[in-house]
Amino acid sequence: MPNGQAKLAGVMGWPIGHSLSPRLHGYWLDRYGINGAYVPLAVPADAFDGAFRALPLLGFAGVNVTIPYKEAALAAVDDADETARRIGAANTISVLPDGSLYGQNTDAFGFITNLKNGLPDWRPTEGPAVVIGAGGAARAVCVALLDAGVPEIRLANRTVRRADSLARDIGGPFAVTPWSKLAAAMEGACLLVNTTGLGMTGEPPLEVDLRHLAPEAVVTDIVYSPLETPLLAAARARGNRTVDGLGMLLHQGRPGFARWFGVEPDVTPALREFVLAGLAPAGR
Ligand code: NAP
């Protein structure tokens, strides 16, 4: 149990009840016997600025920030790392000794670490990646792929303007692809990534034609509820290797935990099972 000297962290968002981060960090606090607490912080929009700036006054070591505040958090911090600036959003905030707020984005790290751990022989430099979606998560995924050496990103989004903005803001070898040309864009691709919310429990599936995707290509989804999305199931059925999105969530939590609580946490099968058990049964 945390006592009066406990280090404090949490996750700020609205709504926050669905977040698995308290379960993730709670597991690590317990496993490493740390005198600390990680709490959900449900903050409505009109209270965000005040709540965020109050973190040092309340003695927080830092927080994660989730939907809908990742962009606002970047704008509100005193300083941020280069990755967060390139992505345009911060999800991991640390209170520095002088009381200032430092922002990082660890979604890119979480995404690429999950992919590399899931398939250690995957070679990012081997060919183009197709990325579906151009929202906040897509920005982190694209930065991660470019930094890993992917030679081209074929980016398809329902709203083309948003894909154009992403490509312009991040810069690099992007080929913005109309949604109607998505199937053809898979020709010669080594990786297919879904970054939209389609396929999540309660949402329609992502309907894509995988006919042109080479059998050697890897398919990954950042949706993790259900763990095997319809996209991953379809890819697996035709022989493609797949990586689910839960590991992205687990790995993105590591840098914040290390900064706030002073221990580099592990992602283990037992942690994965524990966090999975926190998903509503329908989402598993
Ligand atoms: P976001 O900024 O709201 O972007 C949503 C994306 O989904 C946009 O590209 C949007 O296209 C697309 N989309 C939504 N409904 C669609 C539809 N009916 N047809 C086609 N495209 C549609 O959300 P986000 O923050 O990027 O998050 C996206 C998903 O990733 C969420 O499910 C989130 O839970 C998940 N995620 C997972 C992790 C993880 O750790 N595994 C981390 C971050 C996010 P338009 O631009 O056309 O609207």
mmCIF file of C-alpha atoms and ligand atoms in Angstrom:
data_model
loop_
_atom_site.group_PDB
_atom_site.id
_atom_site.type_symbol
_atom_site.label_atom_id
_atom_site.label_comp_id
_atom_site.label_asym_id
_atom_site.label_seq_id
_atom_site.Cartn_x
_atom_site.Cartn_y
_atom_site.Cartn_z
ATOM 1 C CA MET A 1 0.000 0.000 0.000
ATOM 2 C CA PRO A 2 1.295 3.493 -0.786
ATOM 3 C CA ASN A 3 2.009 5.640 2.279
ATOM 4 C CA GLY A 4 2.448 9.396 2.757
ATOM 5 C CA GLN A 5 5.752 9.385 0.882
ATOM 6 C CA ALA A 6 4.327 7.636 -2.159
ATOM 7 C CA LYS A 7 5.309 8.875 -5.612
ATOM 8 C CA LEU A 8 2.250 9.880 -7.604
ATOM 9 C CA ALA A 9 1.363 9.487 -11.262
ATOM 10 C CA GLY A 10 -1.795 8.907 -13.268
ATOM 11 C CA VAL A 11 -3.589 9.164 -16.574
ATOM 12 C CA MET A 12 -5.532 12.265 -17.551
ATOM 13 C CA GLY A 13 -8.328 12.072 -20.122
ATOM 14 C CA TRP A 14 -12.065 12.370 -20.707
ATOM 15 C CA PRO A 15 -13.672 9.918 -20.370
ATOM 16 C CA ILE A 16 -11.119 7.796 -18.542
ATOM 17 C CA GLY A 17 -13.094 4.853 -17.161
ATOM 18 C CA HIS A 18 -12.067 2.559 -20.045
ATOM 19 C CA SER A 19 -8.326 3.188 -19.639
ATOM 20 C CA LEU A 20 -6.122 0.160 -18.979
ATOM 21 C CA SER A 21 -3.200 2.322 -17.872
ATOM 22 C CA PRO A 22 -4.035 2.185 -14.128
ATOM 23 C CA ARG A 23 -4.053 -1.606 -14.398
ATOM 24 C CA LEU A 24 -0.760 -1.606 -16.312
ATOM 25 C CA HIS A 25 1.107 0.718 -13.960
ATOM 26 C CA GLY A 26 -0.574 -0.813 -10.895
ATOM 27 C CA TYR A 27 0.804 -4.196 -11.903
ATOM 28 C CA TRP A 28 4.325 -2.798 -12.199
ATOM 29 C CA LEU A 29 4.096 -0.894 -8.885
ATOM 30 C CA ASP A 30 3.106 -4.116 -7.178
ATOM 31 C CA ARG A 31 5.669 -6.266 -8.985
ATOM 32 C CA TYR A 32 8.571 -3.968 -8.131
ATOM 33 C CA GLY A 33 7.340 -3.205 -4.580
ATOM 34 C CA ILE A 34 7.324 0.552 -5.206
ATOM 35 C CA ASN A 35 5.820 3.037 -2.783
ATOM 36 C CA GLY A 36 3.707 4.743 -5.414
ATOM 37 C CA ALA A 37 0.231 5.206 -6.851
ATOM 38 C CA TYR A 38 -1.085 5.599 -10.396
ATOM 39 C CA VAL A 39 -4.618 6.971 -10.603
ATOM 40 C CA PRO A 40 -7.232 7.745 -13.281
ATOM 41 C CA LEU A 41 -7.795 11.497 -13.622
ATOM 42 C CA ALA A 42 -11.140 12.245 -15.300
ATOM 43 C CA VAL A 43 -10.823 15.860 -16.400
ATOM 44 C CA PRO A 44 -13.512 17.594 -18.487
ATOM 45 C CA ALA A 45 -12.388 19.956 -21.245
ATOM 46 C CA ASP A 46 -13.015 23.193 -19.377
ATOM 47 C CA ALA A 47 -10.842 21.975 -16.491
ATOM 48 C CA PHE A 48 -7.911 20.632 -18.513
ATOM 49 C CA ASP A 49 -5.588 23.655 -18.360
ATOM 50 C CA GLY A 50 -6.060 24.150 -14.611
ATOM 51 C CA ALA A 51 -5.725 20.459 -13.783
ATOM 52 C CA PHE A 52 -2.648 20.043 -15.969
ATOM 53 C CA ARG A 53 -0.831 23.065 -14.516
ATOM 54 C CA ALA A 54 -1.715 21.895 -10.994
ATOM 55 C CA LEU A 55 0.261 18.638 -11.308
ATOM 56 C CA PRO A 56 3.493 20.043 -9.774
ATOM 57 C CA LEU A 57 1.519 21.707 -6.945
ATOM 58 C CA LEU A 58 -0.154 18.390 -6.144
ATOM 59 C CA GLY A 59 3.189 16.614 -5.977
ATOM 60 C CA PHE A 60 2.746 14.443 -9.079
ATOM 61 C CA ALA A 61 5.883 12.967 -10.634
ATOM 62 C CA GLY A 62 4.044 12.952 -13.950
ATOM 63 C CA VAL A 63 1.069 11.685 -15.905
ATOM 64 C CA ASN A 64 0.051 9.983 -19.072
ATOM 65 C CA VAL A 65 -2.325 11.973 -21.215
ATOM 66 C CA THR A 66 -4.895 10.283 -23.398
ATOM 67 C CA ILE A 67 -7.840 11.149 -25.662
ATOM 68 C CA PRO A 68 -8.713 13.987 -26.169
ATOM 69 C CA TYR A 69 -5.784 15.873 -24.641
ATOM 70 C CA LYS A 70 -2.576 14.678 -26.309
ATOM 71 C CA GLU A 71 -2.309 17.745 -28.584
ATOM 72 C CA ALA A 72 -3.355 20.136 -25.812
ATOM 73 C CA ALA A 73 -0.725 18.605 -23.532
ATOM 74 C CA LEU A 74 2.021 19.334 -26.048
ATOM 75 C CA ALA A 75 0.849 22.939 -26.272
ATOM 76 C CA ALA A 76 0.756 23.259 -22.471
ATOM 77 C CA VAL A 77 4.156 21.799 -21.519
ATOM 78 C CA ASP A 78 7.206 23.967 -20.872
ATOM 79 C CA ASP A 79 9.427 21.755 -23.025
ATOM 80 C CA ALA A 80 9.095 18.592 -25.100
ATOM 81 C CA ASP A 81 11.285 16.062 -26.850
ATOM 82 C CA GLU A 82 11.782 16.059 -30.594
ATOM 83 C CA THR A 83 9.560 13.001 -31.168
ATOM 84 C CA ALA A 84 6.595 14.649 -29.464
ATOM 85 C CA ARG A 85 7.101 17.793 -31.533
ATOM 86 C CA ARG A 86 7.256 15.844 -34.784
ATOM 87 C CA ILE A 87 4.125 13.865 -33.892
ATOM 88 C CA GLY A 88 2.388 17.012 -32.648
ATOM 89 C CA ALA A 89 1.178 15.416 -29.424
ATOM 90 C CA ALA A 90 2.467 14.373 -25.993
ATOM 91 C CA ASN A 91 1.242 11.353 -24.022
ATOM 92 C CA THR A 92 3.844 11.200 -21.253
ATOM 93 C CA ILE A 93 4.414 14.224 -19.009
ATOM 94 C CA SER A 94 7.044 14.503 -16.303
ATOM 95 C CA VAL A 95 7.350 17.117 -13.591
ATOM 96 C CA LEU A 96 10.984 18.250 -13.525
ATOM 97 C CA PRO A 97 12.749 19.237 -10.267
ATOM 98 C CA ASP A 98 12.138 22.951 -10.980
ATOM 99 C CA GLY A 99 8.381 22.295 -11.276
ATOM 100 C CA SER A 100 8.286 22.654 -15.055
ATOM 101 C CA LEU A 101 6.415 20.142 -17.262
ATOM 102 C CA TYR A 102 8.283 18.057 -19.852
ATOM 103 C CA GLY A 103 6.380 16.240 -22.615
ATOM 104 C CA GLN A 104 7.274 13.089 -24.500
ATOM 105 C CA ASN A 105 5.410 10.927 -26.969
ATOM 106 C CA THR A 106 5.992 7.247 -26.300
ATOM 107 C CA ASP A 107 3.347 5.891 -28.703
ATOM 108 C CA ALA A 108 5.950 5.684 -31.481
ATOM 109 C CA PHE A 109 8.289 3.733 -29.197
ATOM 110 C CA GLY A 110 5.414 1.490 -28.115
ATOM 111 C CA PHE A 111 4.363 0.754 -31.674
ATOM 112 C CA ILE A 112 7.795 -0.098 -33.054
ATOM 113 C CA THR A 113 8.897 -2.054 -29.980
ATOM 114 C CA ASN A 114 5.746 -4.159 -30.163
ATOM 115 C CA LEU A 115 6.318 -4.879 -33.839
ATOM 116 C CA LYS A 116 9.996 -5.733 -33.412
ATOM 117 C CA ASN A 117 9.348 -7.915 -30.357
ATOM 118 C CA GLY A 118 6.415 -9.623 -32.042
ATOM 119 C CA LEU A 119 8.407 -10.456 -35.176
ATOM 120 C CA PRO A 120 12.137 -10.157 -34.492
ATOM 121 C CA ASP A 121 13.012 -10.966 -38.121
ATOM 122 C CA TRP A 122 10.853 -8.150 -39.550
ATOM 123 C CA ARG A 123 13.090 -5.783 -41.545
ATOM 124 C CA PRO A 124 11.688 -2.245 -41.801
ATOM 125 C CA THR A 125 14.019 -1.325 -44.666
ATOM 126 C CA GLU A 126 12.826 -4.141 -46.916
ATOM 127 C CA GLY A 127 9.937 -2.322 -48.564
ATOM 128 C CA PRO A 128 7.004 0.097 -48.397
ATOM 129 C CA ALA A 129 4.460 0.160 -45.593
ATOM 130 C CA VAL A 130 0.755 0.826 -46.096
ATOM 131 C CA VAL A 131 -0.720 2.843 -43.223
ATOM 132 C CA ILE A 132 -4.499 3.163 -42.958
ATOM 133 C CA GLY A 133 -5.735 6.200 -41.041
ATOM 134 C CA ALA A 134 -4.334 9.659 -40.447
ATOM 135 C CA GLY A 135 -5.455 10.525 -36.914
ATOM 136 C CA GLY A 136 -3.304 11.123 -33.863
ATOM 137 C CA ALA A 137 -2.153 7.520 -33.543
ATOM 138 C CA ALA A 138 -1.206 7.402 -37.245
ATOM 139 C CA ARG A 139 1.191 10.293 -36.679
ATOM 140 C CA ALA A 140 3.040 8.327 -34.018
ATOM 141 C CA VAL A 141 3.050 5.182 -36.179
ATOM 142 C CA CYS A 142 4.416 7.057 -39.213
ATOM 143 C CA VAL A 143 7.196 8.729 -37.211
ATOM 144 C CA ALA A 144 8.125 5.321 -35.767
ATOM 145 C CA LEU A 145 8.212 3.692 -39.207
ATOM 146 C CA LEU A 146 10.283 6.471 -40.776
ATOM 147 C CA ASP A 147 12.758 6.415 -37.878
ATOM 148 C CA ALA A 148 13.033 2.633 -38.273
ATOM 149 C CA GLY A 149 14.031 3.116 -41.916
ATOM 150 C CA VAL A 150 10.856 2.234 -43.835
ATOM 151 C CA PRO A 151 11.586 3.522 -47.359
ATOM 152 C CA GLU A 152 8.031 4.602 -48.275
ATOM 153 C CA ILE A 153 4.700 5.055 -46.487
ATOM 154 C CA ARG A 154 1.567 4.660 -48.576
ATOM 155 C CA LEU A 155 -0.956 6.553 -46.500
ATOM 156 C CA ALA A 156 -4.702 6.063 -46.991
ATOM 157 C CA ASN A 157 -7.361 7.881 -45.005
ATOM 158 C CA ARG A 158 -11.101 8.299 -45.480
ATOM 159 C CA THR A 159 -10.553 12.069 -45.357
ATOM 160 C CA VAL A 160 -7.718 12.681 -47.830
ATOM 161 C CA ARG A 161 -7.090 16.214 -46.574
ATOM 162 C CA ARG A 162 -6.075 14.807 -43.195
ATOM 163 C CA ALA A 163 -3.597 12.416 -44.821
ATOM 164 C CA ASP A 164 -2.146 15.318 -46.817
ATOM 165 C CA SER A 165 -1.690 17.311 -43.602
ATOM 166 C CA LEU A 166 0.007 14.405 -41.855
ATOM 167 C CA ALA A 167 2.433 13.893 -44.757
ATOM 168 C CA ARG A 168 3.195 17.613 -44.943
ATOM 169 C CA ASP A 169 3.648 18.062 -41.185
ATOM 170 C CA ILE A 170 5.913 15.053 -40.667
ATOM 171 C CA GLY A 171 7.666 15.129 -44.045
ATOM 172 C CA GLY A 172 9.413 12.213 -45.727
ATOM 173 C CA PRO A 173 8.678 9.547 -48.330
ATOM 174 C CA PHE A 174 4.881 9.592 -48.131
ATOM 175 C CA ALA A 175 2.580 8.605 -50.987
ATOM 176 C CA VAL A 176 -0.923 9.747 -50.056
ATOM 177 C CA THR A 177 -3.281 7.164 -51.527
ATOM 178 C CA PRO A 178 -7.010 7.592 -52.122
ATOM 179 C CA TRP A 179 -9.181 5.194 -50.142
ATOM 180 C CA SER A 180 -10.454 3.770 -53.446
ATOM 181 C CA LYS A 181 -6.878 2.770 -54.393
ATOM 182 C CA LEU A 182 -6.085 1.107 -51.081
ATOM 183 C CA ALA A 183 -6.192 -2.455 -52.400
ATOM 184 C CA ALA A 184 -3.811 -1.674 -55.260
ATOM 185 C CA ALA A 185 -1.455 0.190 -52.892
ATOM 186 C CA MET A 186 -0.736 -3.108 -51.126
ATOM 187 C CA GLU A 187 1.137 -4.419 -54.150
ATOM 188 C CA GLY A 188 4.783 -4.836 -53.122
ATOM 189 C CA ALA A 189 4.214 -3.638 -49.551
ATOM 190 C CA CYS A 190 6.031 -5.387 -46.702
ATOM 191 C CA LEU A 191 3.820 -4.080 -43.917
ATOM 192 C CA LEU A 192 0.159 -3.126 -43.491
ATOM 193 C CA VAL A 193 -0.919 -1.147 -40.421
ATOM 194 C CA ASN A 194 -4.428 -0.191 -39.329
ATOM 195 C CA THR A 195 -4.429 2.932 -37.177
ATOM 196 C CA THR A 196 -8.166 3.690 -37.429
ATOM 197 C CA GLY A 197 -10.628 2.675 -34.737
ATOM 198 C CA LEU A 198 -12.400 0.373 -37.204
ATOM 199 C CA GLY A 199 -12.475 -3.217 -36.025
ATOM 200 C CA MET A 200 -12.721 -2.249 -32.379
ATOM 201 C CA THR A 201 -15.518 -3.873 -30.376
ATOM 202 C CA GLY A 202 -18.673 -1.890 -31.114
ATOM 203 C CA GLU A 203 -17.257 -0.365 -34.321
ATOM 204 C CA PRO A 204 -17.692 -1.649 -37.870
ATOM 205 C CA PRO A 205 -14.855 -3.823 -39.180
ATOM 206 C CA LEU A 206 -12.193 -2.390 -41.456
ATOM 207 C CA GLU A 207 -13.189 -3.789 -44.831
ATOM 208 C CA VAL A 208 -10.117 -3.987 -47.043
ATOM 209 C CA ASP A 209 -9.280 -6.197 -49.967
ATOM 210 C CA LEU A 210 -6.029 -8.013 -49.161
ATOM 211 C CA ARG A 211 -5.782 -9.702 -52.575
ATOM 212 C CA HIS A 212 -2.719 -7.694 -53.639
ATOM 213 C CA LEU A 213 -0.832 -8.117 -50.380
ATOM 214 C CA ALA A 214 2.142 -10.465 -50.644
ATOM 215 C CA PRO A 215 1.939 -13.519 -48.356
ATOM 216 C CA GLU A 216 5.263 -12.488 -46.766
ATOM 217 C CA ALA A 217 3.908 -9.084 -45.729
ATOM 218 C CA VAL A 218 3.301 -8.433 -42.046
ATOM 219 C CA VAL A 219 -0.061 -7.067 -40.859
ATOM 220 C CA THR A 220 -0.526 -5.208 -37.587
ATOM 221 C CA ASP A 221 -3.424 -3.391 -35.972
ATOM 222 C CA ILE A 222 -3.178 -0.880 -33.164
ATOM 223 C CA VAL A 223 -6.717 -1.738 -32.049
ATOM 224 C CA TYR A 224 -6.377 -4.338 -29.262
ATOM 225 C CA SER A 225 -9.990 -4.886 -28.284
ATOM 226 C CA PRO A 226 -10.659 -7.511 -29.580
ATOM 227 C CA LEU A 227 -7.106 -8.785 -29.588
ATOM 228 C CA GLU A 228 -7.596 -10.360 -32.992
ATOM 229 C CA THR A 229 -9.458 -7.776 -35.054
ATOM 230 C CA PRO A 230 -11.314 -8.809 -38.231
ATOM 231 C CA LEU A 231 -8.359 -7.408 -40.213
ATOM 232 C CA LEU A 232 -5.844 -9.577 -38.341
ATOM 233 C CA ALA A 233 -8.108 -12.609 -38.641
ATOM 234 C CA ALA A 234 -8.439 -12.121 -42.414
ATOM 235 C CA ALA A 235 -4.681 -11.631 -42.775
ATOM 236 C CA ARG A 236 -3.890 -14.712 -40.694
ATOM 237 C CA ALA A 237 -6.382 -16.792 -42.677
ATOM 238 C CA ARG A 238 -4.506 -16.038 -45.903
ATOM 239 C CA GLY A 239 -1.117 -16.789 -44.369
ATOM 240 C CA ASN A 240 0.204 -13.338 -43.454
ATOM 241 C CA ARG A 241 2.018 -12.989 -40.157
ATOM 242 C CA THR A 242 0.271 -10.667 -37.725
ATOM 243 C CA VAL A 243 1.020 -8.642 -34.595
ATOM 244 C CA ASP A 244 -1.794 -7.440 -32.327
ATOM 245 C CA GLY A 245 -1.978 -3.975 -30.781
ATOM 246 C CA LEU A 246 -1.867 -4.760 -27.061
ATOM 247 C CA GLY A 247 1.926 -4.665 -26.914
ATOM 248 C CA MET A 248 1.891 -1.065 -28.184
ATOM 249 C CA LEU A 249 -0.102 -0.058 -25.112
ATOM 250 C CA LEU A 250 2.182 -2.017 -22.788
ATOM 251 C CA HIS A 251 5.455 -0.718 -24.242
ATOM 252 C CA GLN A 252 4.334 2.931 -24.491
ATOM 253 C CA GLY A 253 3.927 2.869 -20.707
ATOM 254 C CA ARG A 254 7.529 1.901 -20.000
ATOM 255 C CA PRO A 255 9.370 5.254 -20.398
ATOM 256 C CA GLY A 256 6.942 7.125 -18.134
ATOM 257 C CA PHE A 257 7.054 4.475 -15.424
ATOM 258 C CA ALA A 258 10.868 4.511 -15.509
ATOM 259 C CA ARG A 259 11.008 8.308 -15.182
ATOM 260 C CA TRP A 260 8.393 8.631 -12.437
ATOM 261 C CA PHE A 261 9.147 5.583 -10.320
ATOM 262 C CA GLY A 262 12.835 4.957 -11.090
ATOM 263 C CA VAL A 263 12.569 1.340 -12.307
ATOM 264 C CA GLU A 264 12.737 0.114 -15.919
ATOM 265 C CA PRO A 265 9.667 -2.139 -16.110
ATOM 266 C CA ASP A 266 9.410 -5.354 -18.119
ATOM 267 C CA VAL A 267 6.687 -6.404 -20.526
ATOM 268 C CA THR A 268 6.098 -10.087 -19.810
ATOM 269 C CA PRO A 269 3.468 -12.672 -20.771
ATOM 270 C CA ALA A 270 2.101 -12.434 -17.207
ATOM 271 C CA LEU A 271 1.645 -8.654 -17.557
ATOM 272 C CA ARG A 272 -0.090 -9.148 -20.883
ATOM 273 C CA GLU A 273 -2.519 -11.641 -19.350
ATOM 274 C CA PHE A 274 -3.168 -9.356 -16.387
ATOM 275 C CA VAL A 275 -3.941 -6.319 -18.562
ATOM 276 C CA LEU A 276 -6.054 -8.427 -20.935
ATOM 277 C CA ALA A 277 -8.172 -9.570 -18.009
ATOM 278 C CA GLY A 278 -9.091 -5.895 -17.542
ATOM 279 C CA LEU A 279 -10.788 -5.738 -20.934
ATOM 280 C CA ALA A 280 -14.551 -6.223 -20.892
ATOM 281 C CA PRO A 281 -15.259 -9.871 -21.873
ATOM 282 C CA ALA A 282 -16.896 -8.753 -25.136
ATOM 283 C CA GLY A 283 -13.687 -6.960 -26.062
ATOM 284 C CA ARG A 284 -11.373 -9.899 -25.612
HETATM 285 P P1 NAP B 1 -8.372 9.799 -34.169
HETATM 286 O O1 NAP B 1 -7.308 10.835 -34.097
HETATM 287 O O2 NAP B 1 -9.761 10.147 -33.835
HETATM 288 O O3 NAP B 1 -8.350 9.187 -35.682
HETATM 289 C C1 NAP B 1 -9.296 8.242 -36.081
HETATM 290 C C2 NAP B 1 -8.914 7.678 -37.454
HETATM 291 O O4 NAP B 1 -9.869 6.656 -37.788
HETATM 292 C C3 NAP B 1 -8.951 8.695 -38.586
HETATM 293 O O5 NAP B 1 -7.991 8.347 -39.553
HETATM 294 C C4 NAP B 1 -10.374 8.503 -39.132
HETATM 295 O O6 NAP B 1 -10.534 8.913 -40.470
HETATM 296 C C5 NAP B 1 -10.493 7.009 -39.038
HETATM 297 N N1 NAP B 1 -11.888 6.567 -39.057
HETATM 298 C C6 NAP B 1 -12.779 6.673 -38.046
HETATM 299 N N2 NAP B 1 -13.964 6.173 -38.430
HETATM 300 C C7 NAP B 1 -13.808 5.739 -39.714
HETATM 301 C C8 NAP B 1 -14.679 5.116 -40.665
HETATM 302 N N3 NAP B 1 -15.944 4.838 -40.356
HETATM 303 N N4 NAP B 1 -14.168 4.800 -41.886
HETATM 304 C C9 NAP B 1 -12.888 5.079 -42.188
HETATM 305 N N5 NAP B 1 -12.014 5.669 -41.324
HETATM 306 C C10 NAP B 1 -12.477 5.994 -40.114
HETATM 307 O O7 NAP B 1 -8.025 8.544 -33.241
HETATM 308 P P2 NAP B 1 -6.562 8.008 -32.816
HETATM 309 O O8 NAP B 1 -6.132 8.671 -31.569
HETATM 310 O O9 NAP B 1 -5.670 8.096 -34.013
HETATM 311 O O10 NAP B 1 -6.872 6.482 -32.444
HETATM 312 C C11 NAP B 1 -7.265 5.550 -33.422
HETATM 313 C C12 NAP B 1 -7.383 4.170 -32.804
HETATM 314 O O11 NAP B 1 -6.125 3.718 -32.325
HETATM 315 C C13 NAP B 1 -8.329 4.097 -31.585
HETATM 316 O O12 NAP B 1 -9.089 2.921 -31.691
HETATM 317 C C14 NAP B 1 -7.390 4.012 -30.409
HETATM 318 O O13 NAP B 1 -7.964 3.307 -29.310
HETATM 319 C C15 NAP B 1 -6.235 3.220 -31.008
HETATM 320 N N6 NAP B 1 -4.958 3.453 -30.311
HETATM 321 C C16 NAP B 1 -4.294 2.356 -29.828
HETATM 322 C C17 NAP B 1 -3.092 2.549 -29.166
HETATM 323 C C18 NAP B 1 -2.356 1.373 -28.595
HETATM 324 O O14 NAP B 1 -1.551 1.565 -27.677
HETATM 325 N N7 NAP B 1 -2.536 0.163 -29.123
HETATM 326 C C19 NAP B 1 -2.553 3.846 -29.026
HETATM 327 C C20 NAP B 1 -3.249 4.925 -29.554
HETATM 328 C C21 NAP B 1 -4.469 4.717 -30.195
HETATM 329 P P3 NAP B 1 -11.040 10.423 -40.812
HETATM 330 O O15 NAP B 1 -9.814 11.289 -40.698
HETATM 331 O O16 NAP B 1 -11.558 10.302 -42.185
HETATM 332 O O17 NAP B 1 -12.086 10.767 -39.797
#
